[in-house]
Amino acid sequence: MLDNIQKQLLKEVADLYKMPKGAYNIRANGEKAARNTTENIDIVTKDDKPGIDIIIKDGTKNESVHIPVVLSESGIKETVYNDFYIGEDCDVVIVAGCGISNCGTHDSEHDGVHRFFVGKNSKIRYVEKHYGEGDGSGKRILNPVTEVYQKENSFVDMEMVQIKGVDSTHRVTKAELAEGATMIVHERLMTHGEQKATSVYEVELNGEGSSTDVISRSVAKDNSEQIFEAAIIGNTVCNGHAECDAIIMDNAHVVAVPKLDARNVDAALIHEAAIGKIAGEQLIKLMSLGLTEKEAEEQIIGGFLR
Amino acid sequence: MLDNIQKQLLKEVADLYKMPKGAYNIRANGEKAARNTTENIDIVTKDDKPGIDIIIKDGTKNESVHIPVVLSESGIKETVYNDFYIGEDCDVVIVAGCGISNCGTHDSEHDGVHRFFVGKNSKIRYVEKHYGEGDGSGKRILNPVTEVYQKENSFVDMEMVQIKGVDSTHRVTKAELAEGATMIVHERLMTHGEQKATSVYEVELNGEGSSTDVISRSVAKDNSEQIFEAAIIGNTVCNGHAECDAIIMDNAHVVAVPKLDARNVDAALIHEAAIGKIAGEQLIKLMSLGLTEKEAEEQIIGGFLR
């Protein structure tokens, strides 16, 4: 079973204080640590490569799947393939996430490749949190790839969070939307120290009336570097919006490269981006209430990333 | 001297109905057609390659330089290098532009490489218009490269216009700004038929208090294709803003790829982009006033590109 460090990681990445209700699969240090399936949600270990298939029956509602991964040994490097087959008319919550505690000298790396096949009229909320900790010189590396294939009138709401402790990440999210499908993404990202984070989104609006809203908020501290790329491709009557707001601090470096690609007269695409430091007035206001400058900064960042 | 076609082209690209006042250099079909210099503005033919040096003395104010280019023969392909050496404390207007009338079967191409060395405290207004006409199957091709080096507290206001008739263009504009320098760009672009236009801006804000505002408005009709890339790099305390608004019509294809690159905590960078078709309500309003749909569209486009 899980040790205390692993339990702590689970709490950070999946808000889990004990075993979750419903379906779950917990992976610890490269092996299955626990699994539960339900009448509607099956989880099957893949034969050909590391990873699992999560199969959700048509009409499954108000259920959840948790598939957190924790690494507490130094020097583990794994690539895991998880496929989600979601039937029609479902309404489910999927919680993924990876926590790495690396107190050793070797790099620890988890690369998750998640594919979502979302059936007609289904509604999915997907939460993915990444977290790192540990005093070791070994790096904590996470390179997630997420592919989303949305059938007619499906709705996907993704929350992608990387708050702390991940030294290097290159995250790629691609989506293809059919008629009437909607995809909402909220990304929240904080980097510090010498961390590097690259986040790439590519959403193809293929079906009539499909729409997407990709919103990224990030804070770059110390000497960290962030690159944000978001491409929205409009192939039909569709609506796309992308927004990227970044707070830059210290000696950080932030690059935002959105891309709007309108291939149809009825594609309406909008993008906004802003990079800047914390407003001086905000800091002074909070400091006049008795906070130190550092406390005021933390308050503002906390609010910005909430 | 100039024939009637050439005179018509001059009118389109430089609003010239007769020889301009002040300094000018008119290039027609690959050769110098007319030149005038003033006490403060000298124009010298380059020794080593096609092109001219325009040398403007310190303190030159309220003067103008016109350097239009017209091509009325089919099959001309030329690359011309023009360098502008602008002294300190100047206030001048520079009008460039190229008109191509191609009634023949061979492609006509003019590639202008313009470099601007702008002295301290100088103010420059630069207008560049590109225009094509002619029934021939030969293409009208324009690939301008513009480099701008701005010294302390200089101010450059650029108006880049390509309204009609250019089959293929790949325009690149790069700028480097010193302390307190400002660069404003207004680009207006219309493509139709099978035309392709790529427009790339890269502005480096190197000096404290430097700022830029790059505004592009474009209309893409028929099967035309437009690619707009604008990168703003903030290396110090600076302000950068880029905005790209495009109207898409028919089977056109529009891509907008802005890039904000903040390399300093005091760099404040903002971008907005929107691609969409003409709003239905606007059309209906104008049509209710008695305009046909085509007339209403033309009114709206005209207003948008003004």
Coordinates of C-alpha atoms in Angstrom, one line a residue:
Chain A
M1 CA 0.0 0.0 0.0
L2 CA 1.0 3.6 -0.1
D3 CA 3.5 5.2 2.2
N4 CA 3.2 8.6 3.8
I5 CA 5.0 10.5 1.1
Q6 CA 2.8 8.9 -1.6
K7 CA -0.3 9.8 0.4
Q8 CA 0.9 13.4 0.6
L9 CA 1.5 13.5 -3.2
L10 CA -2.0 12.0 -3.8
K11 CA -3.5 14.8 -1.7
E12 CA -1.6 17.4 -3.8
V13 CA -2.5 16.1 -7.2
A14 CA -6.0 14.7 -6.7
D15 CA -7.3 16.2 -3.5
L16 CA -7.4 12.7 -2.1
Y17 CA -7.2 12.2 1.6
K18 CA -8.3 8.5 1.4
M19 CA -9.2 6.1 -1.3
P20 CA -11.7 7.8 -3.6
K21 CA -15.3 6.7 -4.3
G22 CA -16.1 5.3 -7.6
A23 CA -13.6 4.0 -10.2
Y24 CA -9.9 4.6 -9.6
N25 CA -6.5 3.4 -10.6
I26 CA -3.5 4.5 -8.6
R27 CA 0.0 4.1 -10.0
A28 CA 2.9 4.4 -7.7
N29 CA 6.6 4.1 -8.7
G30 CA 5.8 2.5 -12.0
E31 CA 3.3 -0.1 -10.7
K32 CA -0.3 -0.5 -10.1
A33 CA -1.0 0.3 -6.4
A34 CA -4.8 0.1 -6.3
R35 CA -7.7 -0.1 -8.6
N36 CA -11.5 -0.1 -8.3
T37 CA -14.1 -0.4 -11.1
T38 CA -17.8 0.1 -11.1
E39 CA -20.7 -1.3 -13.0
N40 CA -20.4 1.5 -15.5
I41 CA -16.7 2.2 -15.5
D42 CA -14.2 -0.5 -16.4
I43 CA -10.4 -0.1 -16.2
V44 CA -8.3 -2.6 -18.1
T45 CA -4.5 -2.9 -18.1
K46 CA -3.1 -2.6 -21.6
D47 CA -1.4 -5.7 -23.1
D48 CA 1.0 -4.1 -25.5
K49 CA 2.4 -1.1 -23.5
P50 CA 2.3 0.4 -20.1
G51 CA -1.1 2.0 -19.3
I52 CA -4.8 1.4 -19.0
D53 CA -8.0 1.6 -20.9
I54 CA -10.8 3.4 -19.1
I55 CA -14.1 2.3 -20.6
I56 CA -17.2 4.3 -19.6
K57 CA -20.6 2.9 -20.6
D58 CA -23.3 4.9 -22.5
G59 CA -25.4 6.9 -20.1
T60 CA -23.1 6.9 -17.2
K61 CA -23.9 10.0 -15.1
N62 CA -22.6 11.5 -11.9
E63 CA -19.6 9.2 -11.6
S64 CA -16.0 9.8 -11.3
V65 CA -12.7 8.2 -12.2
H66 CA -9.4 9.0 -10.4
I67 CA -6.2 7.9 -12.0
P68 CA -3.4 9.6 -10.1
V69 CA 0.3 8.7 -10.5
V70 CA 2.9 9.2 -7.8
L71 CA 6.6 8.8 -8.0
S72 CA 8.6 8.8 -4.7
E73 CA 11.7 7.0 -5.8
S74 CA 14.5 8.9 -7.5
G75 CA 15.5 7.8 -11.0
I76 CA 12.2 6.5 -12.4
K77 CA 11.5 7.3 -16.0
E78 CA 8.2 6.0 -17.5
T79 CA 5.9 6.7 -20.4
V80 CA 2.3 5.6 -19.7
Y81 CA -0.5 5.4 -22.3
N82 CA -4.1 5.9 -20.9
D83 CA -7.1 5.8 -23.3
F84 CA -10.5 7.0 -22.2
Y85 CA -13.4 5.5 -24.2
I86 CA -16.4 7.5 -23.1
G87 CA -19.8 6.4 -24.4
E88 CA -22.8 8.6 -25.4
D89 CA -24.9 10.7 -23.0
C90 CA -22.4 10.5 -20.1
D91 CA -21.7 13.0 -17.4
V92 CA -18.5 12.1 -15.6
V93 CA -15.5 13.7 -13.8
I94 CA -12.0 12.4 -14.5
V95 CA -9.2 13.3 -12.2
A96 CA -5.6 12.6 -13.3
G97 CA -2.4 14.1 -12.1
C98 CA 1.1 13.3 -11.2
G99 CA 3.1 14.0 -8.1
I100 CA 6.8 13.5 -7.9
S101 CA 8.9 13.6 -4.8
N102 CA 12.5 13.4 -5.7
C103 CA 14.9 13.5 -2.8
G104 CA 17.6 11.7 -4.8
T105 CA 20.2 12.5 -7.3
H106 CA 18.6 11.0 -10.4
D107 CA 16.0 12.6 -12.6
S108 CA 12.4 11.3 -12.2
E109 CA 10.2 11.6 -15.2
H110 CA 6.6 10.7 -15.9
D111 CA 5.3 11.1 -19.5
G112 CA 1.6 10.5 -19.7
V113 CA -0.1 10.1 -23.1
H114 CA -3.9 10.5 -22.6
R115 CA -6.4 10.0 -25.3
F116 CA -10.0 10.9 -24.9
F117 CA -12.7 9.5 -27.2
V118 CA -15.8 11.4 -26.2
G119 CA -19.2 10.1 -27.3
K120 CA -22.1 12.1 -28.6
N121 CA -23.8 14.4 -26.0
S122 CA -21.4 13.5 -23.3
K123 CA -20.1 15.9 -20.7
I124 CA -16.7 15.5 -19.3
R125 CA -14.8 17.4 -16.6
Y126 CA -11.2 16.6 -16.6
V127 CA -8.8 17.8 -13.9
E128 CA -5.0 17.3 -14.2
K129 CA -2.7 18.5 -11.6
H130 CA 1.1 18.3 -11.6
Y131 CA 3.2 18.7 -8.5
G132 CA 6.8 18.2 -7.5
E133 CA 8.7 18.2 -4.3
G134 CA 11.9 17.0 -2.7
D135 CA 15.3 18.3 -1.9
G136 CA 17.4 16.1 -4.2
S137 CA 19.4 17.4 -7.2
G138 CA 17.5 15.0 -9.5
K139 CA 15.0 16.8 -11.6
R140 CA 11.2 16.3 -11.7
I141 CA 10.1 16.1 -15.3
L142 CA 6.6 15.8 -16.7
N143 CA 5.8 15.7 -20.4
P144 CA 2.1 15.1 -20.8
V145 CA 0.4 14.6 -24.2
T146 CA -3.3 14.9 -24.3
E147 CA -5.4 14.1 -27.3
V148 CA -9.2 14.8 -27.3
Y149 CA -11.6 13.6 -30.0
Q150 CA -15.0 15.0 -29.4
K151 CA -18.2 13.6 -31.1
E152 CA -21.3 15.6 -31.8
N153 CA -22.6 18.0 -29.0
S154 CA -20.1 16.7 -26.5
F155 CA -18.7 19.1 -23.9
V156 CA -15.2 18.9 -22.4
D157 CA -14.1 21.1 -19.6
M158 CA -10.4 20.7 -18.8
E159 CA -8.5 22.1 -15.8
M160 CA -4.8 21.8 -16.2
V161 CA -2.7 22.9 -13.2
Q162 CA 1.0 22.9 -12.5
I163 CA 1.5 24.9 -9.4
K164 CA 4.9 24.0 -8.0
G165 CA 8.0 22.0 -8.1
V166 CA 8.1 20.7 -11.7
D167 CA 11.5 21.4 -13.1
S168 CA 10.8 20.7 -16.7
T169 CA 7.6 20.2 -18.6
H170 CA 6.6 20.1 -22.2
R171 CA 2.8 19.7 -22.4
V172 CA 1.0 19.2 -25.7
T173 CA -2.8 19.2 -25.9
K174 CA -4.6 18.5 -29.2
A175 CA -8.3 18.4 -29.8
E176 CA -10.6 17.8 -32.8
L177 CA -14.3 18.8 -32.4
A178 CA -17.3 17.6 -34.3
E179 CA -20.6 19.4 -34.8
G180 CA -21.9 21.3 -31.8
A181 CA -19.0 20.2 -29.6
T182 CA -17.4 22.5 -27.0
M183 CA -14.1 22.5 -25.3
I184 CA -13.1 24.8 -22.4
V185 CA -9.6 24.8 -21.1
H186 CA -8.4 26.5 -18.0
E187 CA -4.6 26.3 -17.5
R188 CA -2.9 27.5 -14.4
L189 CA 0.9 27.4 -14.3
M190 CA 3.5 28.6 -11.9
T191 CA 7.3 28.2 -12.4
H192 CA 10.1 29.2 -10.2
G193 CA 13.9 28.7 -9.8
E194 CA 15.4 27.5 -13.0
Q195 CA 12.2 25.7 -14.2
K196 CA 11.1 25.5 -17.8
A197 CA 7.6 25.0 -19.0
T198 CA 6.3 24.8 -22.5
S199 CA 2.6 24.5 -23.1
V200 CA 1.1 23.9 -26.6
Y201 CA -2.6 23.7 -27.5
E202 CA -4.0 23.0 -30.8
V203 CA -7.8 22.9 -31.2
E204 CA -9.4 22.1 -34.6
L205 CA -12.9 23.2 -34.9
N206 CA -14.2 20.8 -37.6
G207 CA -17.9 20.5 -36.9
E208 CA -20.5 23.2 -37.5
G209 CA -21.3 25.2 -34.4
S210 CA -18.3 23.8 -32.5
S211 CA -16.5 26.2 -30.1
T212 CA -13.5 26.5 -27.8
D213 CA -12.2 28.7 -25.1
V214 CA -8.6 28.3 -24.0
I215 CA -7.6 30.4 -21.0
S216 CA -4.1 30.3 -19.6
R217 CA -3.0 32.1 -16.5
S218 CA 0.6 31.9 -15.4
V219 CA 3.2 33.3 -13.1
A220 CA 6.9 33.1 -13.8
K221 CA 9.3 33.7 -10.9
D222 CA 13.0 33.7 -10.4
N223 CA 14.9 32.6 -13.5
S224 CA 12.2 30.4 -14.9
E225 CA 11.0 30.3 -18.5
Q226 CA 7.6 29.8 -19.9
I227 CA 6.5 29.3 -23.5
F228 CA 2.8 29.3 -24.3
E229 CA 1.5 28.4 -27.8
A230 CA -2.2 28.1 -28.6
A231 CA -3.5 27.5 -32.1
I232 CA -7.1 27.5 -33.0
I233 CA -8.1 26.3 -36.4
G234 CA -11.5 27.2 -37.7
N235 CA -12.7 24.9 -40.5
T236 CA -16.4 25.8 -40.5
V237 CA -19.0 27.9 -38.7
C238 CA -17.4 28.0 -35.3
N239 CA -16.2 30.2 -32.5
G240 CA -12.8 30.2 -30.9
H241 CA -11.3 32.3 -28.2
A242 CA -7.9 32.1 -26.6
E243 CA -6.5 34.2 -23.8
C244 CA -3.1 34.2 -22.2
D245 CA -2.3 36.3 -19.1
A246 CA 1.1 36.0 -17.5
I247 CA 2.7 37.7 -14.5
I248 CA 6.4 38.0 -14.9
M249 CA 8.7 38.4 -11.9
D250 CA 12.4 38.6 -11.1
N251 CA 14.5 37.5 -14.0
A252 CA 11.8 35.3 -15.6
H253 CA 11.2 35.0 -19.4
V254 CA 7.7 34.5 -20.8
V255 CA 6.8 34.0 -24.4
A256 CA 3.2 33.8 -25.7
V257 CA 2.6 32.7 -29.3
P258 CA -1.1 32.3 -30.1
K259 CA -2.2 31.4 -33.6
L260 CA -5.6 32.0 -35.2
D261 CA -6.2 30.1 -38.4
A262 CA -9.5 30.9 -40.1
R263 CA -10.1 28.6 -43.0
N264 CA -13.8 29.4 -43.4
V265 CA -15.7 32.6 -43.8
D266 CA -17.9 31.7 -40.8
A267 CA -15.0 31.0 -38.4
A268 CA -14.9 33.7 -35.7
L269 CA -11.7 33.6 -33.9
I270 CA -10.4 35.9 -31.2
H271 CA -7.2 36.0 -29.1
E272 CA -5.9 38.2 -26.3
A273 CA -2.6 38.1 -24.5
A274 CA -1.0 40.2 -21.9
I275 CA 2.4 39.9 -20.1
G276 CA 3.4 42.2 -17.3
K277 CA 4.5 42.5 -13.7
I278 CA 2.2 42.9 -10.7
A279 CA 0.7 46.3 -10.7
G280 CA 2.4 48.6 -8.2
E281 CA -0.8 50.1 -6.9
Q282 CA -2.1 46.6 -5.9
L283 CA 1.0 45.9 -3.9
I284 CA 0.9 49.3 -2.1
K285 CA -2.8 48.8 -1.3
L286 CA -2.1 45.5 0.4
M287 CA 1.0 46.7 2.1
S288 CA -1.0 49.7 3.5
L289 CA -3.2 47.0 5.1
G290 CA -0.2 45.7 7.0
L291 CA 1.2 43.0 4.7
T292 CA 4.9 42.8 3.9
E293 CA 5.7 43.1 0.2
K294 CA 6.3 39.4 -0.1
E295 CA 3.0 38.6 1.6
A296 CA 1.2 41.1 -0.7
E297 CA 2.8 39.4 -3.8
E298 CA 1.7 36.0 -2.6
Q299 CA -1.9 37.2 -2.1
I300 CA -2.0 38.7 -5.6
I301 CA -0.5 35.6 -7.2
G302 CA -2.9 33.3 -5.3
G303 CA -5.9 35.3 -6.4
F304 CA -4.6 35.4 -10.0
L305 CA -4.1 31.6 -10.2
R306 CA -7.3 30.7 -8.3
Chain B
M1 CA 9.8 61.1 -69.1
L2 CA 6.9 59.1 -67.7
D3 CA 4.1 57.8 -69.9
N4 CA 0.4 57.8 -68.9
I5 CA 0.4 54.4 -67.3
Q6 CA 3.4 55.3 -65.2
K7 CA 1.7 58.6 -64.2
Q8 CA -1.4 56.7 -63.1
L9 CA 0.7 54.3 -61.0
L10 CA 2.4 57.2 -59.4
K11 CA -0.9 58.6 -58.4
E12 CA -1.9 55.3 -56.8
V13 CA 1.2 54.7 -54.9
A14 CA 2.3 58.2 -53.9
D15 CA -0.8 60.4 -54.4
L16 CA 1.3 62.2 -56.9
Y17 CA -0.5 64.1 -59.7
K18 CA 2.7 65.9 -60.8
M19 CA 6.3 66.1 -59.7
P20 CA 6.4 66.4 -55.9
K21 CA 7.9 69.3 -54.0
G22 CA 11.1 68.7 -52.2
A23 CA 13.4 65.8 -52.6
Y24 CA 12.4 62.9 -54.8
N25 CA 13.7 59.9 -56.8
I26 CA 11.4 58.2 -59.3
R27 CA 12.4 54.8 -60.6
A28 CA 10.6 53.5 -63.6
N29 CA 11.1 50.1 -65.2
G30 CA 14.4 49.6 -63.4
E31 CA 16.0 53.0 -64.2
K32 CA 16.1 56.4 -62.7
A33 CA 13.4 58.5 -64.3
A34 CA 13.7 61.7 -62.2
R35 CA 15.5 63.0 -59.2
N36 CA 15.6 66.2 -57.1
T37 CA 17.6 67.0 -54.0
T38 CA 17.4 69.9 -51.6
E39 CA 19.8 71.7 -49.4
N40 CA 19.1 69.4 -46.5
I41 CA 18.2 66.1 -48.3
D42 CA 20.7 64.5 -50.6
I43 CA 20.1 61.4 -52.8
V44 CA 23.1 59.4 -54.1
T45 CA 23.1 56.4 -56.4
K46 CA 24.8 53.4 -54.8
D47 CA 28.0 52.3 -56.4
D48 CA 28.0 48.6 -55.5
K49 CA 24.3 47.6 -56.1
P50 CA 21.0 49.0 -57.4
G51 CA 19.6 51.6 -55.1
I52 CA 20.1 54.9 -53.4
D53 CA 21.3 56.5 -50.2
I54 CA 19.0 59.2 -48.9
I55 CA 20.9 61.5 -46.5
I56 CA 19.0 63.9 -44.4
K57 CA 20.9 66.6 -42.4
D58 CA 20.5 67.2 -38.7
G59 CA 17.7 69.5 -37.9
T60 CA 15.8 69.1 -41.2
K61 CA 12.2 69.9 -40.5
N62 CA 8.9 70.0 -42.5
E63 CA 10.5 68.4 -45.6
S64 CA 9.6 65.4 -47.6
V65 CA 11.2 62.7 -49.7
H66 CA 9.3 60.8 -52.4
I67 CA 10.9 57.6 -53.8
P68 CA 8.2 55.8 -55.7
V69 CA 8.9 52.9 -58.1
V70 CA 6.7 52.1 -61.1
L71 CA 6.9 49.0 -63.4
S72 CA 4.9 49.1 -66.5
E73 CA 6.8 46.5 -68.6
S74 CA 6.1 42.8 -68.2
G75 CA 8.9 40.6 -67.0
I76 CA 11.0 43.0 -65.0
K77 CA 12.5 41.5 -61.8
E78 CA 14.6 43.8 -59.6
T79 CA 16.0 44.1 -56.1
V80 CA 16.7 47.6 -55.0
Y81 CA 18.5 48.7 -51.8
N82 CA 17.6 52.1 -50.4
D83 CA 19.2 53.4 -47.2
F84 CA 17.9 56.3 -45.3
Y85 CA 20.4 58.1 -43.1
I86 CA 18.3 60.5 -41.0
G87 CA 20.2 63.0 -38.7
E88 CA 19.2 64.2 -35.3
D89 CA 16.3 66.5 -34.5
C90 CA 14.6 66.0 -37.9
D91 CA 10.9 66.0 -38.7
V92 CA 10.4 64.6 -42.2
V93 CA 7.9 62.7 -44.3
I94 CA 9.1 59.8 -46.5
V95 CA 6.8 58.4 -49.2
A96 CA 7.8 55.2 -50.9
G97 CA 5.7 52.7 -52.7
C98 CA 5.6 50.6 -55.8
G99 CA 3.0 50.3 -58.6
I100 CA 3.1 47.5 -61.1
S101 CA 1.1 47.5 -64.3
N102 CA 1.5 44.1 -65.8
C103 CA -0.4 43.5 -69.0
G104 CA 2.0 40.9 -70.3
T105 CA 2.6 37.2 -69.7
H106 CA 5.8 37.4 -67.6
D107 CA 5.9 38.0 -63.9
S108 CA 7.0 41.5 -62.7
E109 CA 8.7 41.7 -59.4
H110 CA 10.1 44.5 -57.3
D111 CA 11.8 43.7 -54.1
G112 CA 12.8 46.7 -52.1
V113 CA 15.1 46.5 -49.1
H114 CA 14.8 49.7 -47.1
R115 CA 17.0 50.5 -44.1
F116 CA 16.3 53.5 -41.9
F117 CA 18.9 54.8 -39.5
V118 CA 17.0 57.3 -37.4
G119 CA 18.9 59.9 -35.4
K120 CA 18.2 61.0 -31.8
N121 CA 15.0 63.0 -31.3
S122 CA 14.0 62.7 -34.9
K123 CA 10.4 62.2 -36.1
I124 CA 9.7 60.3 -39.2
R125 CA 6.5 59.6 -41.0
Y126 CA 6.9 56.8 -43.5
V127 CA 4.2 55.9 -46.0
E128 CA 4.5 52.8 -48.3
K129 CA 1.8 51.9 -50.7
H130 CA 1.8 48.9 -53.0
Y131 CA -0.5 48.6 -55.9
G132 CA -0.9 46.4 -58.9
E133 CA -3.0 46.4 -62.1
G134 CA -3.1 45.0 -65.6
D135 CA -4.9 42.2 -67.4
G136 CA -1.9 40.1 -68.2
S137 CA -1.3 36.5 -66.9
G138 CA 2.1 37.7 -65.6
K139 CA 2.1 38.1 -61.8
R140 CA 2.7 41.2 -59.9
I141 CA 5.1 40.4 -57.0
L142 CA 6.4 42.6 -54.2
N143 CA 8.7 41.4 -51.4
P144 CA 9.7 44.4 -49.4
V145 CA 12.1 44.2 -46.5
T146 CA 12.2 47.1 -44.1
E147 CA 14.8 47.5 -41.3
V148 CA 14.5 50.3 -38.8
Y149 CA 17.2 51.3 -36.3
Q150 CA 15.9 54.0 -34.0
K151 CA 18.2 56.1 -31.8
E152 CA 17.2 57.7 -28.5
N153 CA 13.8 59.4 -28.3
S154 CA 13.2 59.0 -32.0
F155 CA 9.6 58.6 -33.3
V156 CA 8.7 56.6 -36.4
D157 CA 5.1 56.4 -37.7
M158 CA 4.7 53.9 -40.5
E159 CA 1.8 53.4 -42.8
M160 CA 2.0 50.3 -44.8
V161 CA -0.7 49.8 -47.4
Q162 CA -1.4 47.2 -50.0
I163 CA -4.9 47.7 -51.3
K164 CA -5.2 46.0 -54.6
G165 CA -3.7 44.0 -57.4
V166 CA -0.6 42.5 -55.8
D167 CA -0.5 38.7 -56.5
S168 CA 2.1 37.7 -54.1
T169 CA 3.8 39.6 -51.3
H170 CA 6.1 38.6 -48.5
R171 CA 6.8 41.6 -46.4
V172 CA 9.3 41.7 -43.5
T173 CA 9.7 44.6 -41.2
K174 CA 12.2 44.6 -38.4
A175 CA 12.9 47.3 -35.9
E176 CA 15.3 47.9 -33.0
L177 CA 14.5 50.7 -30.6
A178 CA 16.8 52.6 -28.2
E179 CA 15.9 54.5 -25.1
G180 CA 12.7 56.5 -25.3
A181 CA 12.1 55.6 -28.9
T182 CA 8.6 54.9 -30.3
M183 CA 7.4 53.0 -33.3
I184 CA 3.8 53.1 -34.6
V185 CA 2.8 50.8 -37.5
H186 CA -0.5 50.9 -39.2
E187 CA -0.9 48.2 -41.8
R188 CA -3.8 48.0 -44.2
L189 CA -4.0 45.0 -46.5
M190 CA -6.6 43.7 -49.0
T191 CA -6.2 40.5 -51.0
H192 CA -8.5 39.1 -53.6
G193 CA -8.5 36.4 -56.3
E194 CA -5.8 33.9 -55.7
Q195 CA -3.5 36.4 -54.0
K196 CA -1.1 35.5 -51.2
A197 CA 0.2 37.9 -48.7
T198 CA 2.6 37.3 -45.8
S199 CA 3.4 40.1 -43.4
V200 CA 6.0 39.7 -40.7
Y201 CA 6.9 42.3 -38.0
E202 CA 9.6 42.0 -35.4
V203 CA 10.1 44.8 -33.0
E204 CA 12.8 44.7 -30.4
L205 CA 12.4 47.1 -27.5
N206 CA 16.0 47.4 -26.3
G207 CA 16.0 50.9 -24.7
E208 CA 14.4 51.9 -21.5
G209 CA 11.0 53.5 -22.0
S210 CA 10.8 52.4 -25.6
S211 CA 7.4 51.5 -27.0
T212 CA 5.6 50.2 -30.0
D213 CA 2.1 49.8 -31.3
V214 CA 1.6 47.5 -34.4
I215 CA -1.9 47.6 -35.8
S216 CA -2.9 45.5 -38.8
R217 CA -6.3 45.6 -40.5
S218 CA -6.9 43.4 -43.4
V219 CA -9.6 42.1 -45.7
A220 CA -9.3 38.7 -47.4
K221 CA -11.6 38.1 -50.3
D222 CA -12.2 35.3 -52.8
N223 CA -9.6 32.5 -52.6
S224 CA -6.8 34.7 -51.2
E225 CA -4.6 33.8 -48.3
Q226 CA -3.1 36.1 -45.6
I227 CA -0.5 35.3 -43.0
F228 CA 0.2 37.9 -40.3
E229 CA 3.1 37.4 -37.8
A230 CA 4.0 40.1 -35.3
A231 CA 6.6 39.6 -32.7
I232 CA 7.3 42.1 -29.9
I233 CA 10.4 41.5 -27.8
G234 CA 10.7 43.4 -24.6
N235 CA 14.2 43.5 -23.2
T236 CA 13.8 46.3 -20.7
V237 CA 11.3 48.7 -19.2
C238 CA 9.0 49.0 -22.2
N239 CA 5.5 48.9 -23.6
G240 CA 4.4 46.9 -26.6
H241 CA 1.0 46.4 -28.1
A242 CA 0.0 44.5 -31.3
E243 CA -3.4 44.2 -32.7
C244 CA -4.6 42.3 -35.8
D245 CA -8.1 42.5 -37.1
A246 CA -9.1 40.7 -40.2
I247 CA -12.3 40.4 -42.2
I248 CA -12.6 37.1 -43.9
M249 CA -14.9 36.7 -47.0
D250 CA -15.7 34.0 -49.5
N251 CA -13.2 31.2 -49.5
A252 CA -10.3 33.2 -48.1
H253 CA -7.9 31.9 -45.5
V254 CA -6.4 34.1 -42.7
V255 CA -3.8 33.2 -40.2
A256 CA -2.7 35.5 -37.4
V257 CA 0.4 34.5 -35.3
P258 CA 1.4 37.2 -32.9
K259 CA 4.3 36.6 -30.5
L260 CA 4.9 38.3 -27.2
D261 CA 8.4 37.8 -25.8
A262 CA 8.9 39.3 -22.3
R263 CA 12.6 39.1 -21.3
N264 CA 12.4 41.6 -18.5
V265 CA 10.2 42.0 -15.5
D266 CA 9.3 45.6 -16.6
A267 CA 8.3 44.7 -20.1
A268 CA 4.5 45.2 -20.5
L269 CA 3.3 43.5 -23.7
I270 CA -0.2 43.1 -24.9
H271 CA -1.8 41.5 -28.0
E272 CA -5.2 41.3 -29.4
A273 CA -6.4 39.5 -32.6
A274 CA -9.8 38.9 -34.2
I275 CA -10.8 37.2 -37.4
G276 CA -14.4 37.1 -38.6
K277 CA -16.8 37.9 -41.3
I278 CA -18.7 41.2 -41.8
A279 CA -21.4 41.4 -39.1
G280 CA -24.8 40.5 -40.5
E281 CA -26.5 43.4 -38.7
Q282 CA -24.2 45.9 -40.3
L283 CA -25.0 44.6 -43.7
I284 CA -28.8 44.6 -43.1
K285 CA -28.6 48.2 -41.7
L286 CA -27.0 49.5 -44.9
M287 CA -29.2 47.4 -47.1
S288 CA -32.3 48.9 -45.4
L289 CA -30.9 52.3 -46.5
G290 CA -31.1 51.2 -50.1
L291 CA -27.7 49.7 -50.8
T292 CA -27.3 46.4 -52.5
E293 CA -25.5 43.7 -50.5
K294 CA -22.4 44.2 -52.6
E295 CA -22.5 48.0 -52.1
A296 CA -23.0 47.5 -48.4
E297 CA -20.0 45.2 -48.2
E298 CA -17.9 47.7 -50.0
Q299 CA -18.9 50.5 -47.7
I300 CA -18.0 48.4 -44.6
I301 CA -14.7 47.3 -46.0
G302 CA -13.8 50.8 -47.1
G303 CA -14.5 52.1 -43.6
F304 CA -12.6 49.2 -42.0
L305 CA -9.5 49.9 -44.1
R306 CA -9.6 53.7 -43.9

